[in-house]
Short mmCIF file of C-alpha atoms in Angstrom, two decimals:
data_model
loop_
_atom_site.label_atom_id
_atom_site.label_comp_id
_atom_site.label_asym_id
_atom_site.label_seq_id
_atom_site.Cartn_x
_atom_site.Cartn_y
_atom_site.Cartn_z
CA GLU A 1 45.40 -11.81 20.91
CA LEU A 2 47.96 -8.72 19.78
CA LEU A 3 51.66 -10.25 18.42
CA TYR A 4 54.51 -7.68 18.85
CA LYS A 5 56.96 -8.09 16.09
CA ASP A 6 60.18 -6.49 16.59
CA PHE A 7 61.56 -4.59 12.61
CA GLY A 8 65.14 -3.00 13.46
CA ASN A 9 63.93 -0.36 15.65
CA LYS A 10 60.37 -0.03 15.43
CA ILE A 11 58.31 -2.51 17.77
CA VAL A 12 54.84 -3.35 15.10
CA SER A 13 51.75 -4.64 17.18
CA ILE A 14 49.81 -7.24 14.87
CA ASP A 15 46.54 -8.10 15.14
CA ASN A 16 45.75 -11.61 15.22
CA SER A 17 42.13 -11.55 16.42
CA LYS A 18 40.13 -14.64 15.16
CA LYS A 19 37.03 -11.79 15.15
CA LYS A 20 39.41 -9.27 13.37
CA ILE A 21 39.54 -11.25 10.58
CA GLU A 22 36.07 -13.26 10.46
CA GLU A 23 34.50 -9.48 10.42
CA ASP A 24 36.66 -8.33 7.88
CA ILE A 25 35.78 -11.56 5.64
CA GLU A 26 32.45 -11.22 6.12
CA LYS A 27 32.56 -7.50 5.65
CA GLN A 28 34.03 -7.97 1.94
CA THR A 29 31.51 -10.93 0.89
CA PHE A 30 28.92 -8.44 1.55
CA GLU A 31 30.51 -6.27 -0.82
CA VAL A 32 31.03 -8.48 -3.03
CA GLN A 33 27.44 -10.10 -2.95
CA THR A 34 25.60 -6.45 -3.14
CA ASN A 35 27.95 -5.60 -6.16
CA SER A 36 26.80 -8.86 -7.35
CA PHE A 37 23.55 -8.37 -7.20
CA GLN A 38 23.60 -4.86 -8.30
CA VAL A 39 25.29 -5.70 -11.79
CA GLU A 40 22.58 -8.80 -12.41
CA TYR A 41 19.76 -5.47 -11.10
CA GLU A 42 21.43 -3.28 -14.23
CA GLU A 43 21.16 -6.08 -16.34
CA ALA A 44 17.48 -7.38 -16.21
CA VAL A 45 16.72 -3.95 -16.19
CA SER A 46 18.44 -3.57 -19.41
CA GLN A 47 16.62 -6.48 -20.54
CA TYR A 48 13.06 -5.52 -19.45
CA LYS A 49 14.08 -2.62 -21.35
CA LYS A 50 14.47 -4.97 -24.61
CA GLU A 51 11.33 -6.21 -24.28
CA PHE A 52 9.33 -2.93 -23.52
CA SER A 53 10.32 -1.50 -26.74
CA ASN A 54 9.06 -5.06 -28.25
CA TRP A 55 5.62 -4.47 -26.46
CA GLU A 56 5.56 -0.76 -27.51
CA SER A 57 6.31 -2.25 -31.16
CA GLY A 58 3.11 -4.37 -30.78
CA ALA A 59 5.11 -8.22 -29.88
CA LYS A 60 3.30 -10.11 -27.40
CA ILE A 61 4.73 -10.68 -23.81
CA ASP A 62 7.19 -13.51 -23.61
CA ILE A 63 6.43 -14.55 -20.36
CA VAL A 64 9.77 -16.98 -20.24
CA LYS A 65 11.81 -14.23 -20.71
CA ILE A 66 10.18 -11.83 -18.10
CA ARG A 67 10.91 -14.69 -15.87
CA GLY A 68 14.14 -15.58 -16.99
CA ILE A 69 14.93 -11.69 -16.16
CA ILE A 70 13.59 -11.20 -12.85
CA LEU A 71 13.96 -14.77 -11.45
CA PRO A 72 17.83 -14.49 -10.61
CA LEU A 73 17.31 -11.88 -8.57
CA ILE A 74 14.33 -12.85 -6.86
CA GLU A 75 16.27 -16.05 -5.62
CA LYS A 76 19.02 -13.23 -3.83
CA ILE A 77 16.20 -10.96 -2.44
CA LEU A 78 14.39 -13.51 -0.87
CA ALA A 79 18.01 -14.86 0.51
CA ASP A 80 18.96 -11.65 1.67
CA ARG A 81 15.74 -8.99 2.63
CA SER A 82 18.24 -5.93 2.99
CA ILE A 83 19.16 -5.65 -0.37
CA MET A 84 15.84 -4.18 -1.33
CA PHE A 85 16.90 -1.47 0.28
CA ASP A 86 18.75 -0.40 -2.11
CA LEU A 87 17.22 -1.09 -5.25
CA ASN A 88 16.32 2.61 -5.81
CA SER A 89 20.08 4.01 -4.92
CA TYR A 90 20.38 1.72 -8.43
CA SER A 91 17.55 3.79 -10.63
CA ASN A 92 18.49 6.27 -12.87
CA PRO A 93 15.86 8.93 -14.43
CA LYS A 94 16.79 7.71 -18.24
CA ASP A 95 15.68 4.10 -17.32
CA TYR A 96 12.96 4.96 -14.26
CA MET A 97 10.33 2.87 -15.99
CA TYR A 98 12.52 -0.42 -16.26
CA HIS A 99 13.81 0.10 -12.75
CA HIS A 100 10.35 0.92 -11.39
CA CYS A 101 8.75 -2.51 -13.06
CA VAL A 102 11.90 -4.74 -11.89
CA ALA A 103 12.24 -2.79 -8.45
CA THR A 104 8.05 -3.93 -8.07
CA GLY A 105 8.25 -7.40 -9.10
CA LEU A 106 10.92 -7.94 -6.67
CA ILE A 107 9.30 -5.75 -3.73
CA SER A 108 6.03 -8.45 -4.26
CA SER A 109 8.33 -11.19 -3.91
CA VAL A 110 9.35 -10.02 -0.16
CA ILE A 111 5.66 -9.16 0.25
CA ALA A 112 4.70 -12.69 -0.86
CA GLN A 113 7.30 -14.29 1.11
CA LYS A 114 6.58 -12.41 4.45
CA LEU A 115 3.00 -13.71 4.04
CA GLY A 116 4.11 -16.98 3.84
CA PHE A 117 2.86 -18.18 0.43
CA ASP A 118 4.96 -20.70 -1.00
CA LYS A 119 7.40 -20.12 -3.64
CA GLY A 120 4.62 -20.78 -6.62
CA VAL A 121 2.56 -17.84 -5.92
CA ILE A 122 5.61 -15.84 -4.68
CA LEU A 123 6.83 -16.20 -8.46
CA GLN A 124 3.24 -15.41 -9.93
CA MET A 125 3.38 -12.36 -7.27
CA ALA A 126 6.74 -10.90 -8.58
CA THR A 127 5.73 -11.68 -12.12
CA ALA A 128 2.58 -10.09 -11.96
CA GLY A 129 4.77 -6.87 -9.53
CA SER A 130 7.34 -6.88 -13.11
CA LEU A 131 4.25 -7.01 -15.52
CA ALA A 132 1.76 -4.04 -13.86
CA ASP A 133 3.04 -1.64 -15.57
CA CYS A 134 3.71 -2.85 -18.53
CA GLY A 135 0.88 -1.76 -20.64
CA MET A 136 2.86 1.78 -20.35
CA ALA A 137 4.61 1.06 -23.28
CA LYS A 138 0.88 1.18 -25.32
CA ILE A 139 1.19 5.34 -24.32
CA PRO A 140 2.99 7.65 -26.78
CA ALA A 141 6.61 8.24 -25.39
CA ARG A 142 6.08 11.44 -25.83
CA ILE A 143 3.56 11.67 -23.15
CA ARG A 144 5.02 8.82 -20.95
CA ASP A 145 8.10 10.30 -21.17
CA LYS A 146 7.21 13.86 -20.98
CA LYS A 147 9.27 15.78 -18.26
CA GLN A 148 6.68 18.73 -17.78
CA ALA A 149 3.58 18.73 -16.17
CA LEU A 150 0.55 17.09 -18.41
CA ASN A 151 -2.50 18.22 -19.04
CA GLN A 152 -5.32 16.63 -18.03
CA ALA A 153 -6.00 14.60 -21.53
CA GLU A 154 -2.43 13.18 -20.90
CA PHE A 155 -2.94 12.48 -17.87
CA ASN A 156 -6.48 10.45 -18.01
CA GLU A 157 -4.23 8.81 -20.84
CA ILE A 158 -1.61 7.57 -18.28
CA ARG A 159 -4.79 6.20 -15.87
CA LYS A 160 -5.80 3.98 -18.49
CA HIS A 161 -2.14 2.16 -18.18
CA PRO A 162 -3.77 -0.86 -16.26
CA ILE A 163 -5.69 -1.50 -18.81
CA TYR A 164 -3.20 -1.90 -21.07
CA SER A 165 -0.85 -4.15 -19.02
CA PHE A 166 -4.17 -5.93 -18.31
CA GLN A 167 -5.14 -6.49 -22.21
CA LEU A 168 -1.32 -7.56 -22.63
CA VAL A 169 -1.24 -10.28 -19.63
CA LYS A 170 -4.89 -11.46 -19.82
CA ASP A 171 -4.23 -14.34 -22.73
CA LEU A 172 -0.83 -15.18 -20.73
CA PRO A 173 -1.65 -19.12 -19.98
CA ALA A 174 1.26 -19.15 -17.29
CA LEU A 175 0.06 -16.23 -15.61
CA LYS A 176 -2.89 -17.08 -12.47
CA GLU A 177 -6.09 -15.45 -12.99
CA ASP A 178 -5.72 -13.29 -10.17
CA MET A 179 -2.65 -12.05 -11.02
CA LYS A 180 -4.14 -10.67 -13.65
CA GLN A 181 -6.80 -9.23 -11.63
CA ALA A 182 -4.08 -7.43 -9.22
CA ILE A 183 -2.32 -6.18 -12.70
CA ILE A 184 -5.85 -4.40 -13.47
CA GLU A 185 -6.33 -3.20 -10.42
CA HIS A 186 -3.38 -1.90 -9.12
CA HIS A 187 -3.84 2.04 -8.81
CA GLU A 188 -7.65 1.14 -7.40
CA ARG A 189 -8.60 2.39 -4.19
CA LEU A 190 -10.79 0.63 -2.06
CA ASP A 191 -13.70 2.61 -2.78
CA GLY A 192 -13.18 1.23 -6.54
CA SER A 193 -12.14 4.81 -8.11
#
């Protein structure tokens, strides 16, 4: 419904369409939710980076902290899976490793939900996804962060990260054995190589 108001010598139309107002509110709500998710996501990446630094120094994985980092994001992404398509836009080259780990956990949760798993398995898969590359903390930074092409020895060292990841998670009682197996096999091909 259009209303017309006479303001002196100008006639101004005011659109009071309920649908238009609802669309505007919905758009603003979506933008706030998206921005809120991005802020939480970036904070999660920052927290994950601190944990990764601890692993580089020889600390054990604190699975309670890892779950605390990703759980709020999991709940949001499972409620609105379209958020998943923006994850890559939040990344930056300097912190790629940490973005990759957090995003892998989130994408794992979406896949688990889509496959019909219950909340417990979804959380297990998200945790395993976020820890799949934790073994990169055991690879020297000069190799891991190298911008130029890796030589064969460096490439071979990078290829060991699933083994290092498994070594970091193998004694975590809160992570199920099949999740630990997924971590060690996350680059394995169908032919076993």
